[in-house]
PDB file of C-alpha atoms in Angstrom:
ATOM      1  CA  MET X   1      93.609 127.997  71.160  1.00 58.00           C
ATOM      2  CA  SER X   2      96.275 125.316  71.433  1.00 62.00           C
ATOM      3  CA  ILE X   3      97.035 122.169  69.451  1.00 65.00           C
ATOM      4  CA  ALA X   4      98.469 119.073  71.137  1.00 66.00           C
ATOM      5  CA  LYS X   5     101.938 118.664  69.635  1.00 65.00           C
ATOM      6  CA  GLN X   6     105.568 118.678  70.754  1.00 72.00           C
ATOM      7  CA  THR X   7     104.473 117.711  74.245  1.00 90.00           C
ATOM      8  CA  SER X   8     106.509 115.847  76.833  1.00 94.00           C
ATOM      9  CA  PHE X   9     105.558 112.972  79.145  1.00 97.00           C
ATOM     10  CA  LEU X  10     108.156 112.104  81.758  1.00 97.00           C
ATOM     11  CA  ALA X  11     107.506 108.963  83.804  1.00 97.00           C
ATOM     12  CA  ASN X  12     110.167 108.090  86.386  1.00 96.00           C
ATOM     13  CA  GLY X  13     112.870 109.719  84.270  1.00 95.00           C
ATOM     14  CA  TYR X  14     111.721 108.167  80.958  1.00 96.00           C
ATOM     15  CA  GLU X  15     110.521 110.405  78.116  1.00 96.00           C
ATOM     16  CA  LEU X  16     107.571 108.615  76.493  1.00 97.00           C
ATOM     17  CA  ALA X  17     105.939 111.368  74.410  1.00 96.00           C
ATOM     18  CA  CYS X  18     107.091 109.850  71.106  1.00 96.00           C
ATOM     19  CA  PHE X  19     105.046 106.708  71.860  1.00 97.00           C
ATOM     20  CA  LEU X  20     101.880 108.463  73.050  1.00 97.00           C
ATOM     21  CA  THR X  21      98.740 109.567  71.211  1.00 96.00           C
ATOM     22  CA  GLY X  22      96.989 111.208  74.151  1.00 95.00           C
ATOM     23  CA  VAL X  23      97.195 112.109  77.841  1.00 96.00           C
ATOM     24  CA  THR X  24      94.202 112.804  80.097  1.00 96.00           C
ATOM     25  CA  PRO X  25      94.611 114.270  83.598  1.00 95.00           C
ATOM     26  CA  GLU X  26      91.490 114.222  85.788  1.00 96.00           C
ATOM     27  CA  ALA X  27      91.491 116.392  88.912  1.00 95.00           C
ATOM     28  CA  GLU X  28      88.591 116.033  91.325  1.00 92.00           C
ATOM     29  CA  ALA X  29      87.430 117.430  94.663  1.00 92.00           C
ATOM     30  CA  GLU X  30      84.745 115.878  96.830  1.00 91.00           C
ATOM     31  CA  SER X  31      81.529 117.855  97.149  1.00 94.00           C
ATOM     32  CA  LEU X  32      80.314 117.839 100.781  1.00 95.00           C
ATOM     33  CA  ASP X  33      76.730 118.776 101.581  1.00 95.00           C
ATOM     34  CA  ALA X  34      76.788 121.719 104.025  1.00 95.00           C
ATOM     35  CA  THR X  35      73.077 122.528 103.860  1.00 96.00           C
ATOM     36  CA  VAL X  36      71.499 123.547 107.184  1.00 95.00           C
ATOM     37  CA  LEU X  37      67.883 124.001 108.213  1.00 94.00           C
ATOM     38  CA  CYS X  38      67.794 127.764 107.677  1.00 94.00           C
ATOM     39  CA  ASN X  39      68.977 127.492 104.038  1.00 92.00           C
ATOM     40  CA  ASN X  40      66.598 128.008 101.123  1.00 93.00           C
ATOM     41  CA  TYR X  41      69.022 126.295  98.727  1.00 94.00           C
ATOM     42  CA  LYS X  42      71.519 123.474  98.907  1.00 95.00           C
ATOM     43  CA  SER X  43      75.014 124.491 100.026  1.00 95.00           C
ATOM     44  CA  PHE X  44      78.256 122.606  99.358  1.00 94.00           C
ATOM     45  CA  VAL X  45      81.924 122.865 100.357  1.00 94.00           C
ATOM     46  CA  PRO X  46      84.896 121.095  98.739  1.00 91.00           C
ATOM     47  CA  GLY X  47      86.364 118.063 100.500  1.00 92.00           C
ATOM     48  CA  PHE X  48      89.385 115.892  99.783  1.00 92.00           C
ATOM     49  CA  LYS X  49      91.057 116.358  96.413  1.00 90.00           C
ATOM     50  CA  THR X  50      92.002 113.389  94.271  1.00 92.00           C
ATOM     51  CA  GLY X  51      92.655 112.588  90.640  1.00 95.00           C
ATOM     52  CA  ARG X  52      93.839 110.204  87.981  1.00 96.00           C
ATOM     53  CA  LEU X  53      96.043 110.462  84.926  1.00 97.00           C
ATOM     54  CA  SER X  54      95.758 108.198  81.881  1.00 97.00           C
ATOM     55  CA  ALA X  55      98.025 107.873  78.849  1.00 97.00           C
ATOM     56  CA  GLU X  56      97.324 106.126  75.544  1.00 98.00           C
ATOM     57  CA  GLY X  57      99.862 105.201  72.895  1.00 97.00           C
ATOM     58  CA  LEU X  58     101.319 102.781  70.379  1.00 98.00           C
ATOM     59  CA  PHE X  59     102.898  99.568  71.621  1.00 98.00           C
ATOM     60  CA  SER X  60     106.686  99.477  71.484  1.00 98.00           C
ATOM     61  CA  SER X  61     109.283  97.530  73.454  1.00 98.00           C
ATOM     62  CA  ASP X  62     113.074  97.397  73.668  1.00 96.00           C
ATOM     63  CA  THR X  63     114.248  94.139  75.220  1.00 92.00           C
ATOM     64  CA  VAL X  64     117.799  95.457  75.624  1.00 94.00           C
ATOM     65  CA  ASN X  65     117.345  98.925  77.149  1.00 91.00           C
ATOM     66  CA  ALA X  66     113.796  98.467  78.541  1.00 93.00           C
ATOM     67  CA  ASP X  67     113.086 102.151  77.954  1.00 94.00           C
ATOM     68  CA  GLU X  68     110.058 102.163  75.636  1.00 97.00           C
ATOM     69  CA  ILE X  69     106.379 102.494  76.484  1.00 98.00           C
ATOM     70  CA  HIS X  70     105.553  98.838  77.175  1.00 98.00           C
ATOM     71  CA  ASP X  71     108.735  98.354  79.183  1.00 98.00           C
ATOM     72  CA  VAL X  72     108.044 101.353  81.421  1.00 97.00           C
ATOM     73  CA  PHE X  73     104.291 100.896  81.884  1.00 98.00           C
ATOM     74  CA  SER X  74     104.383  97.115  82.414  1.00 98.00           C
ATOM     75  CA  ALA X  75     107.206  97.437  84.963  1.00 97.00           C
ATOM     76  CA  ALA X  76     105.335 100.194  86.799  1.00 97.00           C
ATOM     77  CA  PHE X  77     102.205  98.048  87.029  1.00 98.00           C
ATOM     78  CA  ALA X  78     104.120  94.984  88.173  1.00 97.00           C
ATOM     79  CA  SER X  79     105.994  96.837  90.930  1.00 96.00           C
ATOM     80  CA  GLY X  80     102.962  98.546  92.451  1.00 94.00           C
ATOM     81  CA  ALA X  81     105.287 101.360  93.500  1.00 95.00           C
ATOM     82  CA  GLU X  82     104.604 105.082  93.355  1.00 96.00           C
ATOM     83  CA  ASN X  83     105.323 106.668  89.984  1.00 97.00           C
ATOM     84  CA  ILE X  84     106.356 110.245  89.285  1.00 98.00           C
ATOM     85  CA  ILE X  85     104.592 111.655  86.215  1.00 98.00           C
ATOM     86  CA  THR X  86     105.247 115.144  84.842  1.00 98.00           C
ATOM     87  CA  ALA X  87     103.722 116.145  81.499  1.00 97.00           C
ATOM     88  CA  SER X  88     103.864 119.287  79.400  1.00 95.00           C
ATOM     89  CA  LEU X  89     101.129 120.768  77.226  1.00 89.00           C
ATOM     90  CA  GLY X  90     103.671 121.885  74.639  1.00 88.00           C
ATOM     91  CA  VAL X  91     107.423 122.390  74.398  1.00 88.00           C
ATOM     92  CA  ILE X  92     109.061 122.397  77.842  1.00 93.00           C
ATOM     93  CA  ALA X  93     110.268 125.893  78.731  1.00 95.00           C
ATOM     94  CA  VAL X  94     110.593 127.737  82.023  1.00 97.00           C
ATOM     95  CA  GLY X  95     107.194 129.076  83.033  1.00 97.00           C
ATOM     96  CA  GLU X  96     105.186 126.810  80.721  1.00 96.00           C
ATOM     97  CA  PRO X  97     102.388 124.659  82.230  1.00 96.00           C
ATOM     98  CA  ALA X  98     103.180 121.258  83.733  1.00 97.00           C
ATOM     99  CA  VAL X  99     100.734 118.545  84.790  1.00 98.00           C
ATOM    100  CA  MET X 100     102.054 116.600  87.791  1.00 98.00           C
ATOM    101  CA  ALA X 101     100.947 113.416  89.547  1.00 97.00           C
ATOM    102  CA  THR X 102     102.487 110.771  91.799  1.00 97.00           C
ATOM    103  CA  GLY X 103     100.919 107.419  92.540  1.00 97.00           C
ATOM    104  CA  PRO X 104     100.535 103.744  91.585  1.00 98.00           C
ATOM    105  CA  GLU X 105      99.591 102.477  88.149  1.00 98.00           C
ATOM    106  CA  ILE X 106      96.180 100.857  88.613  1.00 98.00           C
ATOM    107  CA  LYS X 107      95.428  99.753  85.046  1.00 98.00           C
ATOM    108  CA  TYR X 108      97.383  98.664  81.987  1.00 98.00           C
ATOM    109  CA  ASP X 109      95.611  97.583  78.790  1.00 98.00           C
ATOM    110  CA  ILE X 110      97.055  96.234  75.528  1.00 98.00           C
ATOM    111  CA  LYS X 111      94.706  96.103  72.542  1.00 97.00           C
ATOM    112  CA  THR X 112      95.606  93.914  69.553  1.00 97.00           C
ATOM    113  CA  PRO X 113      92.903  94.391  66.867  1.00 95.00           C
ATOM    114  CA  LEU X 114      93.374  92.260  63.757  1.00 96.00           C
ATOM    115  CA  GLY X 115      95.266  94.093  61.016  1.00 96.00           C
ATOM    116  CA  GLN X 116      95.674  97.274  63.056  1.00 97.00           C
ATOM    117  CA  LEU X 117      98.282  98.890  65.265  1.00 97.00           C
ATOM    118  CA  ILE X 118      98.702  97.493  68.757  1.00 98.00           C
ATOM    119  CA  THR X 119      97.841 100.154  71.345  1.00 98.00           C
ATOM    120  CA  VAL X 120      98.324 100.515  75.093  1.00 98.00           C
ATOM    121  CA  MET X 121      96.657 102.482  77.860  1.00 98.00           C
ATOM    122  CA  ALA X 122      97.920 103.082  81.385  1.00 98.00           C
ATOM    123  CA  GLU X 123      96.055 104.713  84.252  1.00 98.00           C
ATOM    124  CA  PHE X 124      97.658 106.175  87.375  1.00 98.00           C
ATOM    125  CA  GLN X 125      95.865 106.962  90.636  1.00 97.00           C
ATOM    126  CA  ALA X 126      97.205 110.217  92.062  1.00 96.00           C
ATOM    127  CA  SER X 127      98.077 109.815  95.741  1.00 93.00           C
ATOM    128  CA  ASN X 128      98.748 113.522  96.187  1.00 90.00           C
ATOM    129  CA  GLY X 129      96.160 114.903  93.779  1.00 93.00           C
ATOM    130  CA  VAL X 130      96.727 116.042  90.211  1.00 97.00           C
ATOM    131  CA  ASN X 131      98.736 119.270  90.408  1.00 97.00           C
ATOM    132  CA  PHE X 132      99.052 122.006  87.812  1.00 97.00           C
ATOM    133  CA  GLY X 133     102.396 123.755  87.956  1.00 98.00           C
ATOM    134  CA  ARG X 134     105.144 125.365  85.887  1.00 98.00           C
ATOM    135  CA  TRP X 135     108.386 124.054  84.441  1.00 98.00           C
ATOM    136  CA  LEU X 136     111.536 125.426  86.052  1.00 98.00           C
ATOM    137  CA  MET X 137     114.292 123.481  84.258  1.00 97.00           C
ATOM    138  CA  ASN X 138     114.900 121.285  81.218  1.00 95.00           C
ATOM    139  CA  SER X 139     118.617 121.456  80.515  1.00 91.00           C
ATOM    140  CA  GLN X 140     121.734 119.489  79.681  1.00 90.00           C
ATOM    141  CA  LEU X 141     124.040 120.290  82.577  1.00 90.00           C
ATOM    142  CA  ASN X 142     127.757 119.986  83.155  1.00 88.00           C
ATOM    143  CA  ALA X 143     129.400 119.214  86.475  1.00 90.00           C
ATOM    144  CA  GLY X 144     129.010 121.946  89.070  1.00 93.00           C
ATOM    145  CA  THR X 145     126.148 124.179  90.199  1.00 95.00           C
ATOM    146  CA  THR X 146     123.616 125.533  87.702  1.00 95.00           C
ATOM    147  CA  ASN X 147     121.036 128.163  88.657  1.00 98.00           C
ATOM    148  CA  GLY X 148     117.932 127.762  86.535  1.00 97.00           C
ATOM    149  CA  THR X 149     116.003 130.626  84.964  1.00 98.00           C
ATOM    150  CA  SER X 150     113.506 132.202  87.350  1.00 98.00           C
ATOM    151  CA  HIS X 151     109.734 132.116  86.997  1.00 98.00           C
ATOM    152  CA  ASP X 152     107.595 135.073  88.049  1.00 98.00           C
ATOM    153  CA  ASN X 153     104.295 134.026  89.640  1.00 98.00           C
ATOM    154  CA  ALA X 154     103.242 137.708  90.053  1.00 98.00           C
ATOM    155  CA  ALA X 155     102.498 137.084  93.749  1.00 98.00           C
ATOM    156  CA  ALA X 156     103.547 134.930  96.688  1.00 98.00           C
ATOM    157  CA  THR X 157     101.481 131.968  97.864  1.00 98.00           C
ATOM    158  CA  THR X 158     101.144 130.515 101.362  1.00 97.00           C
ATOM    159  CA  ASN X 159     100.252 126.834 101.070  1.00 96.00           C
ATOM    160  CA  GLY X 160     103.435 125.022  99.958  1.00 98.00           C
ATOM    161  CA  GLY X 161     103.401 122.883  96.826  1.00 98.00           C
ATOM    162  CA  VAL X 162     104.844 119.897  94.966  1.00 98.00           C
ATOM    163  CA  PHE X 163     108.307 119.692  93.340  1.00 98.00           C
ATOM    164  CA  HIS X 164     109.197 117.090  90.673  1.00 98.00           C
ATOM    165  CA  VAL X 165     112.648 116.296  89.240  1.00 98.00           C
ATOM    166  CA  HIS X 166     113.530 113.867  86.426  1.00 97.00           C
ATOM    167  CA  LEU X 167     117.015 112.697  85.439  1.00 94.00           C
ATOM    168  CA  GLN X 168     116.855 111.231  81.928  1.00 87.00           C
ATOM    169  CA  ASN X 169     120.507 110.342  81.355  1.00 80.00           C
ATOM    170  CA  ASN X 170     123.451 110.292  83.655  1.00 73.00           C
ATOM    171  CA  GLY X 171     127.188 110.617  83.395  1.00 74.00           C
ATOM    172  CA  ALA X 172     127.392 111.798  87.006  1.00 81.00           C
ATOM    173  CA  THR X 173     127.822 110.085  90.341  1.00 85.00           C
ATOM    174  CA  ASP X 174     125.249 112.307  92.065  1.00 91.00           C
ATOM    175  CA  VAL X 175     122.655 114.943  91.124  1.00 94.00           C
ATOM    176  CA  ASP X 176     120.880 117.136  93.693  1.00 96.00           C
ATOM    177  CA  VAL X 177     118.166 119.614  92.698  1.00 97.00           C
ATOM    178  CA  LYS X 178     116.563 122.144  95.040  1.00 98.00           C
ATOM    179  CA  LEU X 179     113.797 124.707  94.832  1.00 98.00           C
ATOM    180  CA  GLN X 180     114.636 128.320  95.662  1.00 98.00           C
ATOM    181  CA  HIS X 181     112.446 131.399  95.967  1.00 98.00           C
ATOM    182  CA  SER X 182     112.864 135.149  96.052  1.00 98.00           C
ATOM    183  CA  THR X 183     110.848 138.297  96.713  1.00 98.00           C
ATOM    184  CA  ASP X 184     112.820 140.451  94.271  1.00 98.00           C
ATOM    185  CA  ASN X 185     114.387 138.040  91.713  1.00 98.00           C
ATOM    186  CA  SER X 186     117.804 138.914  93.137  1.00 98.00           C
ATOM    187  CA  ALA X 187     118.287 137.504  96.665  1.00 98.00           C
ATOM    188  CA  TRP X 188     117.482 133.783  96.773  1.00 98.00           C
ATOM    189  CA  ALA X 189     116.804 131.312  99.575  1.00 98.00           C
ATOM    190  CA  ASP X 190     116.191 127.560  99.671  1.00 98.00           C
ATOM    191  CA  VAL X 191     112.573 126.484 100.164  1.00 98.00           C
ATOM    192  CA  SER X 192     112.320 124.312 103.275  1.00 97.00           C
ATOM    193  CA  GLY X 193     111.509 120.738 102.269  1.00 97.00           C
ATOM    194  CA  GLY X 194     111.986 121.541  98.582  1.00 98.00           C
ATOM    195  CA  ALA X 195     114.991 119.391  97.597  1.00 98.00           C
ATOM    196  CA  VAL X 196     115.328 116.166  95.608  1.00 98.00           C
ATOM    197  CA  ASN X 197     118.739 114.651  96.357  1.00 96.00           C
ATOM    198  CA  ASN X 198     120.946 111.715  95.379  1.00 94.00           C
ATOM    199  CA  LEU X 199     119.676 110.973  91.889  1.00 93.00           C
ATOM    200  CA  SER X 200     122.246 108.716  90.258  1.00 87.00           C
ATOM    201  CA  ALA X 201     120.529 106.155  88.015  1.00 82.00           C
ATOM    202  CA  VAL X 202     120.341 106.581  84.245  1.00 84.00           C
ATOM    203  CA  HIS X 203     116.576 107.061  84.587  1.00 91.00           C
ATOM    204  CA  ALA X 204     115.611 108.469  87.967  1.00 94.00           C
ATOM    205  CA  ALA X 205     113.032 110.806  89.428  1.00 96.00           C
ATOM    206  CA  GLY X 206     112.105 112.339  92.750  1.00 97.00           C
ATOM    207  CA  SER X 207     109.144 114.176  94.221  1.00 98.00           C
ATOM    208  CA  VAL X 208     108.796 116.175  97.437  1.00 98.00           C
ATOM    209  CA  THR X 209     105.824 117.952  98.963  1.00 97.00           C
ATOM    210  CA  VAL X 210     106.496 121.358 100.515  1.00 98.00           C
ATOM    211  CA  ALA X 211     104.335 121.504 103.643  1.00 97.00           C
ATOM    212  CA  SER X 212     101.022 123.316 103.628  1.00 95.00           C
ATOM    213  CA  GLY X 213     101.300 126.699 105.312  1.00 96.00           C
ATOM    214  CA  THR X 214     104.740 127.307 103.778  1.00 98.00           C
ATOM    215  CA  THR X 215     105.110 130.663 102.048  1.00 98.00           C
ATOM    216  CA  ILE X 216     106.487 130.477  98.507  1.00 98.00           C
ATOM    217  CA  ASN X 217     107.717 133.874  97.385  1.00 98.00           C
ATOM    218  CA  ARG X 218     106.842 135.482  94.051  1.00 98.00           C
ATOM    219  CA  TYR X 219     109.864 134.174  92.106  1.00 98.00           C
ATOM    220  CA  THR X 220     111.013 130.530  91.960  1.00 98.00           C
ATOM    221  CA  ARG X 221     113.882 128.684  90.304  1.00 98.00           C
ATOM    222  CA  ALA X 222     115.518 125.249  90.326  1.00 98.00           C
ATOM    223  CA  VAL X 223     119.183 124.852  91.252  1.00 98.00           C
ATOM    224  CA  ALA X 224     121.042 121.682  90.218  1.00 96.00           C
ATOM    225  CA  VAL X 225     124.318 120.410  91.642  1.00 95.00           C
ATOM    226  CA  VAL X 226     126.018 117.782  89.456  1.00 93.00           C
ATOM    227  CA  THR X 227     128.932 115.798  90.898  1.00 92.00           C
ATOM    228  CA  GLY X 228     131.396 113.659  88.980  1.00 83.00           C
ATOM    229  CA  GLY X 229     130.182 113.947  85.411  1.00 74.00           C
ATOM    230  CA  ASN X 230     128.588 116.035  82.700  1.00 71.00           C
ATOM    231  CA  THR X 231     125.917 116.134  79.966  1.00 74.00           C
ATOM    232  CA  VAL X 232     123.189 115.362  82.485  1.00 86.00           C
ATOM    233  CA  LEU X 233     119.619 116.072  81.297  1.00 92.00           C
ATOM    234  CA  VAL X 234     117.596 117.451  84.216  1.00 94.00           C
ATOM    235  CA  SER X 235     113.920 118.471  84.139  1.00 96.00           C
ATOM    236  CA  ALA X 236     112.097 120.056  87.081  1.00 98.00           C
ATOM    237  CA  ALA X 237     108.635 121.487  87.717  1.00 98.00           C
ATOM    238  CA  PHE X 238     106.844 123.044  90.698  1.00 98.00           C
ATOM    239  CA  ALA X 239     103.139 123.345  91.476  1.00 98.00           C
ATOM    240  CA  ARG X 240     102.028 125.873  94.070  1.00 98.00           C
ATOM    241  CA  ARG X 241      99.089 125.145  96.327  1.00 95.00           C
TER     242      ARG X 241
END
């Protein structure tokens, strides 16, 4: 049994958990009718996967820094661009569950009931499905290369995955983060297509999809390379497929 508290909600490098009252991921797969004439019962196979993610919270805005819930959600809706959302179900720690989605914001509501708190709700359509992964990094980093703590998946997988990286503050000129894997938790290799490079804004995020058919070994870790600065807060998560 778990209680929703001390969670995290990273949207494009902004931490919004302290404004939120709830987060709802919805993962779906089409159900395709595969019944043939010799069947006695209906038969179905899964089709395309899709999903949405919604977040509800209390209205707040900062006209100077533009880093509070209304600022982030209204800007995301106005731009129509793809958003990178990575949420925790508790305190972020290596190996803990992460909910991951990328896609446009398709709805933004503001409710102003008389004499009550103003609330907001944003809904994101997942372009790459809603993915359920594990956190690999959430650390304040100095300049140089930092190898994150490894996560043991107990077995390898063979269908690639999705890698998210968020940069919440930045005193550096460049931050590159890559996904590595290992069969023995000792010898490490880069995962092909598993790097998010050239993050430099104060709030920045990147997402890459590791191609289907790619083997991901039993152990994974994130490796960050920080150039020209320090005290950089980097968060990363990976979902196997």
